[in-house]
Short mmCIF file of C-alpha atoms in Angstrom, two decimals:
data_model
loop_
_atom_site.label_atom_id
_atom_site.label_comp_id
_atom_site.label_asym_id
_atom_site.label_seq_id
_atom_site.Cartn_x
_atom_site.Cartn_y
_atom_site.Cartn_z
CA MET A 230 231.77 51.51 103.09
CA SER A 231 235.34 50.30 102.37
CA TYR A 232 236.70 47.34 100.42
CA GLY A 233 239.05 44.50 101.27
CA ILE A 234 240.49 41.51 99.46
CA TYR A 235 242.40 38.51 100.81
CA ILE A 236 244.52 36.28 98.57
CA GLY A 237 245.81 32.96 99.92
CA ARG A 238 249.49 32.05 99.74
CA ASN A 239 249.07 29.02 97.42
CA LEU A 240 247.92 31.36 94.63
CA THR A 241 250.81 33.82 94.70
CA ALA A 242 254.20 34.06 93.03
CA ASP A 243 255.86 35.12 96.27
CA GLY A 244 254.45 32.17 98.24
CA HIS A 245 252.79 34.35 100.89
CA ALA A 246 249.27 35.68 101.37
CA TRP A 247 248.17 39.28 100.81
CA LEU A 248 245.56 41.55 102.38
CA ALA A 249 244.64 44.71 100.45
CA GLY A 250 241.90 47.32 100.38
CA TYR A 251 240.89 50.88 101.00
CA GLY A 252 238.53 52.98 103.10
CA ASP A 253 235.49 54.73 101.65
CA GLU A 254 235.37 57.94 103.69
CA PRO A 255 235.39 61.55 102.47
CA SER A 256 237.11 62.99 105.53
CA SER A 257 240.83 63.53 106.02
CA HIS A 258 243.15 60.57 106.36
CA TRP A 259 246.62 60.29 107.85
CA LEU A 260 249.27 57.62 108.26
CA GLU A 261 250.74 56.94 111.68
CA ILE A 262 253.09 54.48 113.40
CA ILE A 263 252.26 53.72 117.04
CA ASP A 264 254.99 52.35 119.28
CA ARG A 265 254.69 49.39 121.66
CA ALA A 266 253.43 50.55 125.07
CA GLU A 267 252.97 49.32 128.64
CA HIS A 268 249.83 50.31 130.55
CA ALA A 269 248.93 50.48 134.24
CA ALA A 270 246.75 47.76 135.71
CA ASP A 271 243.83 50.17 136.14
CA ALA A 272 244.17 51.85 132.71
CA THR A 273 241.01 52.17 130.61
CA ILE A 274 240.05 53.26 127.10
CA THR A 275 236.91 55.04 125.94
CA VAL A 276 234.83 53.17 123.36
CA GLY A 277 231.48 53.32 121.58
CA VAL A 278 229.40 56.07 120.03
CA GLY A 279 227.83 59.19 121.45
CA PRO A 280 224.45 60.87 121.32
CA ASP A 281 225.36 62.73 118.12
CA SER A 282 226.13 59.60 116.13
CA ASP A 283 223.77 58.59 113.33
CA MET A 284 222.80 55.61 115.48
CA PRO A 285 223.25 57.08 118.97
CA GLY A 286 224.60 55.48 122.11
CA HIS A 287 226.71 56.10 125.20
CA ARG A 288 230.49 56.19 125.41
CA THR A 289 231.89 53.89 128.09
CA GLU A 290 235.21 52.97 129.63
CA ILE A 291 236.61 49.43 129.30
CA PRO A 292 239.91 47.98 130.57
CA GLN A 293 243.07 48.60 128.55
CA ALA A 294 245.47 45.74 127.89
CA ALA A 295 248.66 45.57 129.95
CA ARG A 296 250.70 45.83 126.74
CA THR A 297 249.82 47.09 123.26
CA ALA A 298 251.80 46.18 120.16
CA ARG A 299 253.73 48.42 117.79
CA HIS A 300 251.59 48.93 114.73
CA MET A 301 250.86 51.24 111.81
CA ARG A 302 247.46 52.39 110.67
CA VAL A 303 245.58 55.00 108.71
CA SER A 304 243.21 57.15 110.77
CA TYR A 305 240.47 59.54 109.71
CA SER A 306 238.16 62.07 111.27
CA TYR A 307 234.56 61.32 110.35
CA TYR A 308 232.09 58.58 109.44
CA LEU A 309 228.39 58.69 110.43
CA GLY A 310 229.13 60.54 113.65
CA VAL A 311 231.47 57.90 115.06
CA PRO A 312 233.88 59.70 117.45
CA ALA A 313 237.30 60.49 115.97
CA PRO A 314 240.01 59.49 115.49
CA ILE A 315 238.71 56.48 113.58
CA THR A 316 240.66 53.66 111.97
CA ASN A 317 239.86 50.78 109.65
CA GLY A 318 242.81 48.74 110.93
CA GLY A 319 246.42 48.31 109.93
CA LEU A 320 249.36 45.96 110.60
CA ASN A 321 251.05 45.10 113.89
CA GLU A 322 254.43 43.73 114.96
CA HIS A 323 253.05 40.17 115.19
CA GLY A 324 252.01 40.17 111.57
CA VAL A 325 248.28 40.57 112.19
CA ALA A 326 246.57 42.82 109.66
CA VAL A 327 243.01 44.14 109.86
CA ARG A 328 240.70 45.67 107.26
CA ASP A 329 237.31 47.08 108.15
CA ILE A 330 234.45 46.72 105.63
CA TRP A 331 230.79 47.74 105.91
CA SER A 332 228.15 44.99 106.08
CA THR A 333 224.51 46.00 106.35
CA SER A 334 222.35 44.16 108.89
CA ARG A 335 218.74 43.17 108.43
CA LYS A 336 216.42 46.17 108.67
CA ALA A 337 214.61 44.67 111.64
CA LEU A 338 217.89 44.33 113.54
CA ILE A 339 218.80 47.93 112.79
CA GLU A 340 215.38 49.07 114.03
CA MET A 341 215.69 47.12 117.30
CA THR A 342 219.14 48.52 118.11
CA PRO A 343 218.88 50.29 121.51
CA LYS A 344 219.17 54.09 121.42
CA ASP A 345 221.51 53.80 124.40
CA GLN A 346 223.75 51.13 122.84
CA THR A 347 227.16 50.67 124.46
CA GLY A 348 230.36 48.84 123.71
CA PRO A 349 233.17 49.11 121.15
CA ASN A 350 232.30 50.48 117.69
CA TYR A 351 233.77 49.15 114.45
CA SER A 352 236.86 51.35 114.69
CA ASP A 353 237.43 50.40 118.33
CA LEU A 354 237.37 46.73 117.39
CA ALA A 355 239.86 47.22 114.50
CA ARG A 356 242.20 49.31 116.65
CA ILE A 357 242.07 46.95 119.63
CA VAL A 358 242.85 43.93 117.46
CA VAL A 359 245.96 45.53 115.92
CA GLU A 360 247.00 46.63 119.41
CA ARG A 361 246.55 43.22 121.08
CA ALA A 362 246.27 40.23 118.71
CA THR A 363 249.23 37.93 118.02
CA THR A 364 247.33 35.79 115.46
CA ALA A 365 244.26 36.30 113.27
CA ARG A 366 242.33 33.70 115.29
CA GLU A 367 243.16 35.54 118.49
CA GLY A 368 241.81 38.69 116.82
CA VAL A 369 238.46 36.90 116.35
CA ASP A 370 238.47 35.79 119.99
CA ILE A 371 239.24 39.33 121.15
CA MET A 372 236.30 40.74 119.18
CA ALA A 373 234.00 37.97 120.46
CA ARG A 374 235.01 38.58 124.09
CA LEU A 375 234.64 42.36 123.82
CA ILE A 376 231.14 42.07 122.33
CA ALA A 377 230.07 39.51 124.96
CA GLU A 378 231.39 41.56 127.87
CA HIS A 379 230.73 45.14 126.78
CA GLY A 380 228.25 45.07 123.87
CA TYR A 381 228.67 46.48 120.39
CA SER A 382 227.93 49.99 119.14
CA CYS A 383 226.89 49.90 115.51
CA TYR A 384 225.94 52.16 112.62
CA GLY A 385 223.89 49.49 110.87
CA GLY A 386 226.21 46.49 110.75
CA ASN A 387 229.88 45.99 109.92
CA SER A 388 232.63 43.48 109.20
CA HIS A 389 236.40 43.01 109.29
CA ILE A 390 238.97 40.81 107.60
CA ILE A 391 241.64 39.77 110.12
CA ALA A 392 244.67 38.09 108.58
CA ASP A 393 248.10 36.76 109.48
CA PRO A 394 250.67 34.87 107.37
CA ASP A 395 248.84 31.54 107.95
CA GLU A 396 245.12 32.29 107.71
CA ALA A 397 242.42 34.94 107.61
CA TRP A 398 238.95 35.39 109.04
CA VAL A 399 235.93 37.35 107.83
CA VAL A 400 234.10 38.60 110.93
CA ILE A 401 230.65 40.20 110.71
CA GLN A 402 229.05 42.12 113.59
CA PHE A 403 225.29 42.63 113.45
CA SER A 404 223.03 45.42 114.67
CA GLY A 405 220.27 44.79 117.17
CA GLY A 406 222.06 44.88 120.49
CA LYS A 407 221.93 41.08 120.79
CA GLY A 408 225.64 40.33 120.62
CA LEU A 409 225.43 38.61 117.24
CA TRP A 410 228.51 37.96 115.17
CA VAL A 411 229.83 35.31 112.80
CA ALA A 412 233.31 34.45 111.51
CA GLU A 413 234.43 32.45 108.46
CA ARG A 414 237.98 31.12 108.05
CA LEU A 415 239.89 31.69 104.80
CA GLY A 416 242.82 29.51 103.83
CA PRO A 417 245.77 29.29 101.42
CA ASP A 418 243.66 28.57 98.35
CA ASP A 419 241.05 31.28 98.93
CA ILE A 420 240.35 34.59 97.28
CA ARG A 421 237.76 36.70 99.14
CA ALA A 422 236.66 40.20 98.18
CA SER A 423 234.48 42.02 100.70
CA ARG A 424 232.30 45.02 99.86
CA PRO A 425 230.12 44.51 101.79
CA GLY A 426 231.38 41.87 104.17
CA TYR A 427 229.55 38.63 103.44
CA VAL A 428 229.07 35.18 104.97
CA GLY A 429 226.56 32.75 103.46
CA VAL A 430 225.43 29.34 104.66
CA VAL A 431 226.93 28.08 107.95
CA PRO A 432 226.55 24.75 109.76
CA LEU A 433 224.17 24.56 112.72
CA GLU A 434 227.14 24.02 115.05
CA PRO A 435 230.42 26.00 115.00
CA ASP A 436 233.40 24.18 113.51
CA GLU A 437 236.96 24.91 112.35
CA THR A 438 235.72 27.06 109.47
CA TYR A 439 232.77 28.90 111.04
CA LEU A 440 232.53 30.47 114.48
CA TYR A 441 229.66 32.27 116.21
CA PRO A 442 228.24 32.72 119.75
CA GLU A 443 226.10 30.05 121.42
CA HIS A 444 222.87 32.00 120.93
CA PHE A 445 223.45 32.74 117.24
CA ILE A 446 221.05 30.12 115.77
CA GLN A 447 218.56 30.23 118.64
CA THR A 448 218.11 34.00 118.35
CA ALA A 449 216.92 33.58 114.75
CA VAL A 450 214.55 30.83 115.89
CA ASP A 451 213.18 33.01 118.70
CA LEU A 452 212.59 35.88 116.26
CA GLY A 453 210.74 33.61 113.85
CA TRP A 454 213.37 34.00 111.13
CA TYR A 455 214.50 30.36 111.04
CA ASP A 456 212.86 26.96 111.62
CA PRO A 457 215.34 24.13 112.27
CA ALA A 458 212.63 21.57 111.48
CA SER A 459 212.38 22.86 107.94
CA GLY A 460 215.73 21.39 107.02
CA ALA A 461 216.63 24.64 105.27
CA PRO A 462 220.27 25.75 105.42
CA PHE A 463 221.13 28.60 107.79
CA ASP A 464 221.96 31.40 105.36
CA VAL A 465 223.51 34.16 107.46
CA ASN A 466 223.12 36.86 104.82
CA ALA A 467 219.46 36.00 104.21
CA ILE A 468 218.58 35.77 107.91
CA TYR A 469 220.70 38.46 109.59
CA GLY A 470 222.08 40.46 106.66
CA ASP A 471 220.50 42.47 103.86
CA GLY A 472 219.58 39.33 101.91
CA LYS A 473 221.24 40.61 98.74
CA GLY A 474 224.12 38.14 98.63
CA PRO A 475 227.61 39.08 97.41
CA TRP A 476 227.77 42.36 95.49
CA LYS A 477 228.30 41.77 91.76
CA GLY A 478 231.42 43.98 91.79
CA MET A 479 233.06 41.65 94.28
CA ALA A 480 232.07 38.58 92.32
CA TRP A 481 233.61 40.24 89.26
CA VAL A 482 236.96 41.04 90.89
CA GLU A 483 237.18 37.59 92.51
CA GLU A 484 236.64 36.00 89.11
CA GLN A 485 239.18 38.26 87.52
CA MET A 486 241.76 37.31 90.14
CA ARG A 487 240.94 33.57 89.81
CA GLN A 488 241.44 33.77 86.05
CA ARG A 489 244.79 35.46 86.55
CA ALA A 490 245.78 32.85 89.14
CA ALA A 491 244.82 30.04 86.74
CA ALA A 492 247.11 31.52 84.09
CA ALA A 493 250.07 32.19 86.41
CA PRO A 494 250.75 32.73 90.12
CA LEU A 495 249.50 36.13 91.27
CA THR A 496 252.15 38.82 91.45
CA PHE A 497 252.43 42.01 93.48
CA ALA A 498 251.16 43.92 90.42
CA ASP A 499 248.08 41.65 90.25
CA VAL A 500 247.30 42.29 93.91
CA CYS A 501 247.66 46.06 93.44
CA TRP A 502 245.41 45.94 90.37
CA SER A 503 242.62 44.45 92.46
CA ILE A 504 242.32 47.71 94.44
CA GLN A 505 243.42 50.08 91.66
CA THR A 506 241.08 49.22 88.80
CA GLU A 507 238.81 52.15 88.02
CA THR A 508 235.93 49.66 87.75
CA LEU A 509 235.90 49.57 91.56
CA THR A 510 238.02 52.55 92.69
CA GLY A 511 237.12 56.23 92.49
CA ASP A 512 236.83 59.34 94.63
CA THR A 513 235.10 57.35 97.37
CA ALA A 514 238.38 55.56 98.09
CA GLY A 515 240.00 57.54 100.90
CA TYR A 516 243.34 55.68 100.83
CA GLY A 517 244.86 52.36 99.75
CA GLN A 518 246.80 49.59 101.51
CA VAL A 519 248.51 46.39 100.37
CA VAL A 520 250.00 44.19 103.10
CA PRO A 521 252.31 41.24 102.34
CA LEU A 522 251.56 38.66 105.04
CA VAL A 523 255.05 37.29 105.79
CA HIS A 524 257.25 35.78 108.52
CA PRO A 525 260.31 38.09 108.55
CA SER A 526 263.30 37.51 110.80
CA HIS A 527 262.46 40.67 112.78
CA SER A 528 259.15 42.48 113.32
CA ASP A 529 260.68 45.80 112.20
CA LEU A 530 260.88 44.32 108.67
CA ARG A 531 257.09 44.06 108.32
CA MET A 532 255.71 46.56 105.84
CA MET A 533 252.67 47.75 103.97
CA TRP A 534 252.27 49.63 100.70
CA HIS A 535 250.37 52.87 101.28
CA ALA A 536 248.51 55.28 99.00
CA PRO A 537 247.20 58.55 100.57
CA VAL A 538 244.05 58.53 98.37
CA GLY A 539 242.41 55.98 96.09
CA PRO A 540 245.27 54.06 94.40
CA VAL A 541 243.74 54.42 90.94
CA THR A 542 245.45 57.87 90.78
CA ALA A 543 248.10 57.51 93.47
CA PRO A 544 251.09 55.22 93.94
CA LEU A 545 251.36 52.51 96.56
CA VAL A 546 254.61 53.23 98.40
CA PRO A 547 256.38 51.05 101.02
CA VAL A 548 256.17 51.98 104.69
CA PHE A 549 258.14 49.87 107.19
CA LEU A 550 256.98 49.04 110.67
CA GLY A 551 260.52 49.69 111.84
CA GLN A 552 260.79 53.23 110.60
CA THR A 553 260.66 55.87 113.29
CA GLU A 554 258.26 58.33 111.69
CA VAL A 555 256.33 59.26 108.56
CA PRO A 556 256.84 62.52 106.67
CA ASP A 557 254.78 65.45 107.92
CA GLU A 558 253.09 65.65 104.52
CA PHE A 559 251.47 62.26 105.20
CA GLY A 560 250.48 63.04 108.77
CA GLN A 561 247.30 64.64 110.09
CA HIS A 562 246.40 67.96 108.45
CA ARG A 563 243.42 70.25 108.81
CA TYR A 564 242.29 69.68 105.20
CA LEU A 565 238.95 67.74 105.30
CA THR A 566 239.36 67.13 109.07
CA THR A 567 236.05 67.34 110.88
CA GLY A 568 235.82 70.15 113.42
CA GLU A 569 238.90 72.06 112.24
CA ALA A 570 236.85 74.88 110.72
CA HIS A 571 236.25 76.36 114.19
CA ARG A 572 239.61 75.61 115.81
CA PHE A 573 242.79 77.68 116.04
CA LEU A 574 246.37 76.44 115.75
CA ASP A 575 248.29 76.60 119.01
CA ARG A 576 252.07 76.89 119.31
CA ARG A 577 252.09 74.72 122.43
CA LYS A 578 252.68 70.99 122.08
CA GLU A 579 249.78 70.04 124.35
CA VAL A 580 246.17 70.88 123.44
CA THR A 581 244.60 72.58 126.45
CA ASP A 582 241.16 73.18 124.94
CA PRO A 583 240.26 70.63 122.23
CA ASP A 584 237.03 72.46 121.40
CA THR A 585 238.80 75.61 120.21
CA VAL A 586 242.42 74.51 119.65
CA SER A 587 243.46 72.21 116.79
CA HIS A 588 244.96 68.79 117.41
CA VAL A 589 247.18 69.35 114.36
CA PRO A 590 250.69 70.57 115.33
CA GLN A 591 251.58 73.97 113.90
CA GLY A 592 254.75 72.64 112.31
CA VAL A 593 252.89 69.83 110.49
CA GLU A 594 250.34 72.29 109.10
CA VAL A 595 253.19 74.25 107.50
CA ALA A 596 254.04 71.16 105.45
CA ASP A 597 252.13 70.30 102.30
CA SER A 598 249.23 67.81 102.57
CA ALA A 599 249.70 64.66 100.48
CA VAL A 600 245.98 63.95 100.70
CA TYR A 601 245.17 67.39 99.29
CA GLN A 602 247.63 67.15 96.40
CA TYR A 603 246.66 63.61 95.43
CA LYS A 604 242.96 64.55 95.65
CA ARG A 605 243.64 67.37 93.19
CA LEU A 606 245.26 64.90 90.81
CA MET A 607 242.34 62.47 91.15
CA HIS A 608 239.75 65.12 90.30
CA LEU A 609 241.78 66.26 87.31
CA ALA A 610 242.38 62.76 85.99
CA PHE A 611 238.70 61.82 86.27
CA GLN A 612 237.90 64.71 83.90
CA ASP A 613 240.30 63.54 81.17
CA ASP A 614 240.81 59.95 80.05
CA ALA A 615 244.19 60.73 78.49
CA LEU A 616 245.45 62.21 81.75
CA LEU A 617 244.04 59.24 83.68
CA ARG A 618 246.00 56.85 81.46
CA GLU A 619 249.14 58.96 81.84
CA VAL A 620 248.80 59.02 85.62
CA TRP A 621 248.06 55.31 85.75
CA ASP A 622 251.12 54.40 83.68
CA HIS A 623 253.39 56.71 85.70
CA TRP A 624 252.39 55.29 89.09
CA ARG A 625 252.47 51.67 87.91
CA LEU A 626 256.00 52.22 86.61
CA MET A 627 256.99 53.75 89.94
CA GLU A 628 255.55 50.78 91.84
CA THR A 629 257.47 48.37 89.60
CA LYS A 630 260.72 50.18 90.35
CA LEU A 631 259.97 50.28 94.09
CA ALA A 632 259.19 46.56 94.12
CA GLU A 633 262.66 45.99 92.65
CA ASP A 634 264.31 48.20 95.29
CA VAL A 635 262.52 46.89 98.43
CA PRO A 636 264.35 43.53 98.78
CA ALA A 637 267.75 45.25 98.97
CA VAL A 638 266.51 47.70 101.62
CA LEU A 639 264.98 44.89 103.68
CA ARG A 640 268.15 42.80 103.41
CA SER A 641 270.31 45.75 104.42
CA ALA A 642 268.11 46.45 107.42
CA GLU A 643 268.13 42.74 108.31
CA LEU A 644 271.94 42.68 108.31
CA LEU A 645 272.03 45.72 110.60
CA LEU A 646 269.54 44.08 112.97
CA GLU A 647 271.61 40.86 113.03
CA ALA A 648 274.70 42.95 113.78
CA GLY A 649 272.99 44.46 116.83
CA GLU A 650 272.38 47.84 115.23
CA PRO A 651 268.60 48.35 115.45
CA ALA A 652 268.87 52.13 115.49
CA LEU A 653 270.81 52.11 112.21
CA ALA A 654 268.32 49.66 110.66
CA ARG A 655 265.45 51.94 111.61
CA ARG A 656 267.29 54.96 110.30
CA LEU A 657 267.83 53.18 106.98
CA MET A 658 264.18 52.18 106.61
CA THR A 659 262.98 55.64 107.62
CA ARG A 660 265.26 57.35 105.13
CA GLU A 661 264.31 55.08 102.23
CA SER A 662 260.55 55.25 102.85
CA HIS A 663 260.68 59.02 103.29
CA ALA A 664 262.55 59.39 100.02
CA TRP A 665 260.04 57.25 98.13
CA LEU A 666 257.02 59.01 99.64
CA SER A 667 258.57 62.42 98.92
CA LYS A 668 259.42 61.51 95.33
CA GLY A 669 255.85 60.37 94.71
CA LEU A 670 254.51 63.64 96.10
CA GLU A 671 256.93 65.65 93.96
CA ASP A 672 255.72 63.80 90.86
CA CYS A 673 252.13 64.31 91.94
CA ARG A 674 252.60 68.08 92.07
CA ALA A 675 254.11 68.03 88.58
CA LEU A 676 251.22 65.94 87.20
CA VAL A 677 248.72 68.31 88.86
CA ALA A 678 250.36 71.38 87.29
CA SER A 679 250.44 69.75 83.85
CA GLY A 680 246.93 68.42 84.07
CA TYR A 681 245.44 71.67 85.30
CA ALA A 682 247.06 73.67 82.51
CA ARG A 683 245.97 71.18 79.89
CA LEU A 684 242.35 71.02 80.99
CA ARG A 685 242.06 74.78 81.44
CA LEU A 686 243.35 75.52 77.96
CA ARG A 687 241.25 72.75 76.46
CA ASP A 688 238.09 74.25 77.93
CA ALA A 689 237.39 71.15 79.97
CA LEU A 690 238.06 72.21 83.56
CA ASN A 691 234.97 71.32 85.56
CA ARG A 692 235.08 74.24 87.99
CA HIS A 693 231.42 75.26 87.86
CA GLY A 694 229.84 71.94 87.00
CA LYS A 695 230.31 72.57 83.27
CA PRO A 696 233.18 73.49 80.89
CA LEU A 697 234.44 77.05 81.15
CA ALA A 698 233.73 79.71 78.58
CA PRO A 699 236.85 81.31 76.99
CA GLU A 700 236.39 84.56 78.94
CA GLN A 701 236.58 82.58 82.20
CA TYR A 702 240.09 81.21 81.51
CA TRP A 703 241.90 84.09 83.13
#
């Protein structure tokens, strides 16, 4: 599922664009920072879906790039049988950010998708773009080239928003095994919410705003879905999509953001609200991200605001691309991780038998799980409006304070980088982000304890699908 929103730089108080959103997956999620890497000329990566996926296919090997960029991302372990680890995107050292969002294809295209489909899946595309792209437009070109050369493995249709400090693109990939995709450019005055990803009417020839492969229009003609002689516009959603147009929830949040922008330039708090409002965000939100699309003096100073679960009941906390690690509590844990129920923990660092031995390091599993604790708080808050308001106010206050502190940390790190002390700059950013993430988790535990006690004693704890009887309290 997932949700993304892009806000152009001309509409914001900070003068830069934003990309925000969250993933809609029930499985475990974990935050990771991947370092820049060099790869051998004959290196390959495995892509696609397997025979056990909801829409089956064959996994294949495709060439790896010679160099992959430093980036940070959130990964997760399950969605419709797509092989793990899966990612919806992230942010790389070049300032390219990616958000994956579902986008249902026409039923006929889904039905004609080959059972032996091959090529990158939606997660592969998102990961490859953050590994390789230096601009958003290059990200579109990378996706187009991969689909043309290797095919596309789908689960019914999908989309991405690819953004950099100067522009963004909505890219939709369609089912059917025909190599169909379309991209729409977003600029400095645009607000675009995607859930699902949506592109409407396009010109009959690609231009600076709309891109698609050479056979895009002709395929619809060959299938009898479009007649150029009719003079009718080429409506991508009506012809290749589900025909439902933009979801009303997205139209609502876009209008809300436009009204706010008309009253005053959009602030960081406004951007956060767009993915925090309980009108759109609930238990389906697996995590939250807000990325300021900026041109810093050094790539280590790029950052994103991260929430381990839906940000309606969790804080968005800064994570810097330059920091050396994330706290174990925010790394991969066994909680809600697909396949972990039949695996053992191994003391060795290398997994020798992935079918029976967990990929989660033993030391990490000793640490608390931020996802678990924040999920507890979410389920408590959604049972009690007063607690939900308390939690909301607490996290929004924390985000306000963090937003005040971040510029000083970035400036301090910048001075260290200018002085030729990159290790000290990274140490500073790591320490500050760790402290903020840890403080949020500490407050989460306190809110969980308070909320649990209050609901239990108030006879409102939904443990059995209905309020508890007094004799069940203890």
